[in-house]
């Protein structure tokens, strides 16, 4: 018997079972039904050494209204594009030893959220702001 054929058959038989066990169901991304997760936002800064650094902002949306939540989930690409523009513009003006201003970022990101969704009701939540 050809060992390569035997190994290929065994792997083919095991793969679907492991995929079902690993994928078992829908992954839960947050602890709340009203939370919409946004991927981390990155902007380029200049460090005190003169080299480039990164400003990373973790955020999400808290949307209580189900209709607005659906609209927010469908608008994630537009929201993310607007958020990245805000973070990049802010990071480019951030001084080498300056700390990021969370209040300013929250206000600017909230303004973009209301503008893109067309009405208020979605609240921006900032998780962490890291300047590296």
C-alpha positions as YAML, in Angstrom:
chain: A
units: angstrom
residues:
- id: 1
  name: UNK
  ca: [0.00, 0.00, 0.00]
- id: 2
  name: UNK
  ca: [1.23, 3.51, -0.82]
- id: 3
  name: UNK
  ca: [1.92, 5.40, 2.45]
- id: 4
  name: UNK
  ca: [1.35, 8.81, 0.88]
- id: 5
  name: UNK
  ca: [-2.14, 7.80, -0.21]
- id: 6
  name: UNK
  ca: [-2.90, 6.41, 3.26]
- id: 7
  name: UNK
  ca: [-1.67, 9.60, 4.98]
- id: 8
  name: UNK
  ca: [-3.61, 11.84, 2.57]
- id: 9
  name: UNK
  ca: [-6.79, 9.83, 3.15]
- id: 10
  name: UNK
  ca: [-6.34, 9.98, 6.94]
- id: 11
  name: UNK
  ca: [-5.79, 13.74, 6.85]
- id: 12
  name: UNK
  ca: [-8.83, 14.25, 4.62]
- id: 13
  name: UNK
  ca: [-10.97, 12.23, 7.02]
- id: 14
  name: UNK
  ca: [-9.77, 14.13, 10.10]
- id: 15
  name: UNK
  ca: [-9.91, 17.70, 8.73]
- id: 16
  name: UNK
  ca: [-13.71, 18.09, 8.47]
- id: 17
  name: UNK
  ca: [-14.16, 16.75, 12.02]
- id: 18
  name: UNK
  ca: [-11.60, 19.18, 13.48]
- id: 19
  name: UNK
  ca: [-13.06, 22.08, 11.52]
- id: 20
  name: UNK
  ca: [-16.52, 21.36, 12.94]
- id: 21
  name: UNK
  ca: [-15.17, 21.02, 16.47]
- id: 22
  name: UNK
  ca: [-13.15, 24.24, 16.26]
- id: 23
  name: UNK
  ca: [-15.86, 26.26, 14.54]
- id: 24
  name: UNK
  ca: [-18.62, 24.79, 16.72]
- id: 25
  name: UNK
  ca: [-20.83, 27.83, 16.32]
- id: 26
  name: UNK
  ca: [-20.89, 31.55, 15.98]
- id: 27
  name: UNK
  ca: [-18.10, 33.33, 17.85]
- id: 28
  name: UNK
  ca: [-19.19, 35.91, 20.38]
- id: 29
  name: UNK
  ca: [-17.10, 39.08, 20.00]
- id: 30
  name: UNK
  ca: [-18.34, 41.05, 22.98]
- id: 31
  name: UNK
  ca: [-20.30, 40.71, 26.18]
- id: 32
  name: UNK
  ca: [-23.16, 42.98, 25.12]
- id: 33
  name: UNK
  ca: [-25.81, 42.82, 22.41]
- id: 34
  name: UNK
  ca: [-25.60, 46.60, 21.89]
- id: 35
  name: UNK
  ca: [-21.83, 46.70, 21.29]
- id: 36
  name: UNK
  ca: [-20.41, 47.03, 17.77]
- id: 37
  name: UNK
  ca: [-16.68, 46.31, 17.60]
- id: 38
  name: UNK
  ca: [-14.35, 48.43, 15.50]
- id: 39
  name: UNK
  ca: [-10.86, 47.23, 14.56]
- id: 40
  name: UNK
  ca: [-7.98, 49.22, 16.13]
- id: 41
  name: UNK
  ca: [-7.24, 52.56, 14.50]
- id: 42
  name: UNK
  ca: [-3.61, 53.45, 13.76]
- id: 43
  name: UNK
  ca: [-1.88, 56.75, 13.05]
- id: 44
  name: UNK
  ca: [1.78, 57.65, 12.51]
- id: 45
  name: UNK
  ca: [3.57, 59.86, 15.05]
- id: 46
  name: UNK
  ca: [7.12, 61.15, 15.43]
- id: 47
  name: UNK
  ca: [8.96, 59.94, 18.54]
- id: 48
  name: UNK
  ca: [11.46, 62.01, 20.51]
- id: 49
  name: UNK
  ca: [14.31, 60.14, 18.79]
- id: 50
  name: UNK
  ca: [13.07, 61.43, 15.44]
- id: 51
  name: UNK
  ca: [11.87, 58.00, 14.30]
- id: 52
  name: UNK
  ca: [8.31, 57.13, 13.43]
- id: 53
  name: UNK
  ca: [5.94, 55.86, 16.06]
- id: 54
  name: UNK
  ca: [2.38, 54.60, 16.13]
- id: 55
  name: UNK
  ca: [-0.73, 55.92, 17.86]
- id: 56
  name: UNK
  ca: [-3.19, 53.04, 18.36]
- id: 57
  name: UNK
  ca: [-6.79, 53.67, 19.41]
- id: 58
  name: UNK
  ca: [-9.14, 50.82, 20.40]
- id: 59
  name: UNK
  ca: [-12.79, 51.74, 20.12]
- id: 60
  name: UNK
  ca: [-16.29, 50.45, 19.62]
- id: 61
  name: UNK
  ca: [-19.86, 51.68, 19.44]
- id: 62
  name: UNK
  ca: [-22.66, 51.30, 21.96]
- id: 63
  name: UNK
  ca: [-25.94, 51.39, 20.02]
- id: 64
  name: UNK
  ca: [-29.14, 50.68, 21.94]
- id: 65
  name: UNK
  ca: [-31.55, 51.13, 19.00]
- id: 66
  name: UNK
  ca: [-31.67, 47.88, 16.92]
- id: 67
  name: UNK
  ca: [-32.37, 49.71, 13.66]
- id: 68
  name: UNK
  ca: [-29.48, 52.11, 14.20]
- id: 69
  name: UNK
  ca: [-27.25, 49.19, 15.27]
- id: 70
  name: UNK
  ca: [-27.96, 47.44, 11.96]
- id: 71
  name: UNK
  ca: [-27.14, 50.66, 10.11]
- id: 72
  name: UNK
  ca: [-23.92, 51.02, 12.13]
- id: 73
  name: UNK
  ca: [-22.86, 47.44, 11.38]
- id: 74
  name: UNK
  ca: [-23.49, 48.02, 7.68]
- id: 75
  name: UNK
  ca: [-21.56, 51.32, 7.82]
- id: 76
  name: UNK
  ca: [-18.44, 49.95, 9.52]
- id: 77
  name: UNK
  ca: [-16.20, 50.50, 6.44]
- id: 78
  name: UNK
  ca: [-17.28, 54.16, 6.17]
- id: 79
  name: UNK
  ca: [-17.03, 54.69, 9.93]
- id: 80
  name: UNK
  ca: [-13.59, 53.13, 10.04]
- id: 81
  name: UNK
  ca: [-12.36, 55.25, 7.12]
- id: 82
  name: UNK
  ca: [-13.56, 58.43, 8.86]
- id: 83
  name: UNK
  ca: [-12.08, 57.33, 12.19]
- id: 84
  name: UNK
  ca: [-8.69, 56.54, 10.64]
- id: 85
  name: UNK
  ca: [-8.64, 59.99, 9.01]
- id: 86
  name: UNK
  ca: [-9.29, 61.63, 12.39]
- id: 87
  name: UNK
  ca: [-6.65, 59.52, 14.17]
- id: 88
  name: UNK
  ca: [-4.03, 60.05, 11.45]
- id: 89
  name: UNK
  ca: [-4.58, 63.81, 11.40]
- id: 90
  name: UNK
  ca: [-4.37, 63.95, 15.19]
- id: 91
  name: UNK
  ca: [-1.31, 61.71, 15.38]
- id: 92
  name: UNK
  ca: [0.59, 63.72, 12.75]
- id: 93
  name: UNK
  ca: [0.24, 66.85, 14.90]
- id: 94
  name: UNK
  ca: [1.08, 65.14, 18.18]
- id: 95
  name: UNK
  ca: [4.37, 66.33, 19.62]
- id: 96
  name: UNK
  ca: [7.19, 63.88, 20.37]
- id: 97
  name: UNK
  ca: [6.67, 63.90, 24.14]
- id: 98
  name: UNK
  ca: [2.98, 64.87, 24.22]
- id: 99
  name: UNK
  ca: [0.35, 62.56, 25.64]
- id: 100
  name: UNK
  ca: [-2.75, 61.83, 23.53]
- id: 101
  name: UNK
  ca: [-5.89, 63.72, 24.56]
- id: 102
  name: UNK
  ca: [-8.67, 61.16, 24.98]
- id: 103
  name: UNK
  ca: [-11.39, 63.81, 25.33]
- id: 104
  name: UNK
  ca: [-10.50, 65.41, 22.02]
- id: 105
  name: UNK
  ca: [-10.36, 62.06, 20.23]
- id: 106
  name: UNK
  ca: [-13.71, 60.97, 21.71]
- id: 107
  name: UNK
  ca: [-15.37, 64.22, 20.64]
- id: 108
  name: UNK
  ca: [-13.94, 64.08, 17.11]
- id: 109
  name: UNK
  ca: [-14.85, 60.39, 16.65]
- id: 110
  name: UNK
  ca: [-18.37, 60.99, 18.04]
- id: 111
  name: UNK
  ca: [-18.86, 63.84, 15.57]
- id: 112
  name: UNK
  ca: [-17.89, 61.53, 12.68]
- id: 113
  name: UNK
  ca: [-20.20, 58.79, 14.00]
- id: 114
  name: UNK
  ca: [-23.22, 61.11, 14.11]
- id: 115
  name: UNK
  ca: [-22.39, 62.52, 10.68]
- id: 116
  name: UNK
  ca: [-22.08, 59.12, 8.97]
- id: 117
  name: UNK
  ca: [-25.05, 57.44, 10.66]
- id: 118
  name: UNK
  ca: [-27.23, 60.50, 10.02]
- id: 119
  name: UNK
  ca: [-28.45, 60.89, 13.62]
- id: 120
  name: UNK
  ca: [-27.29, 60.57, 17.18]
- id: 121
  name: UNK
  ca: [-27.88, 57.45, 19.25]
- id: 122
  name: UNK
  ca: [-24.63, 55.59, 18.73]
- id: 123
  name: UNK
  ca: [-22.08, 56.34, 21.44]
- id: 124
  name: UNK
  ca: [-18.36, 55.94, 20.79]
- id: 125
  name: UNK
  ca: [-16.47, 53.98, 23.44]
- id: 126
  name: UNK
  ca: [-12.70, 54.33, 23.69]
- id: 127
  name: UNK
  ca: [-10.87, 51.31, 25.05]
- id: 128
  name: UNK
  ca: [-7.21, 52.16, 25.01]
- id: 129
  name: UNK
  ca: [-5.00, 54.82, 23.48]
- id: 130
  name: UNK
  ca: [-1.35, 53.82, 23.11]
- id: 131
  name: UNK
  ca: [1.39, 56.03, 21.70]
- id: 132
  name: UNK
  ca: [4.47, 53.99, 20.87]
...
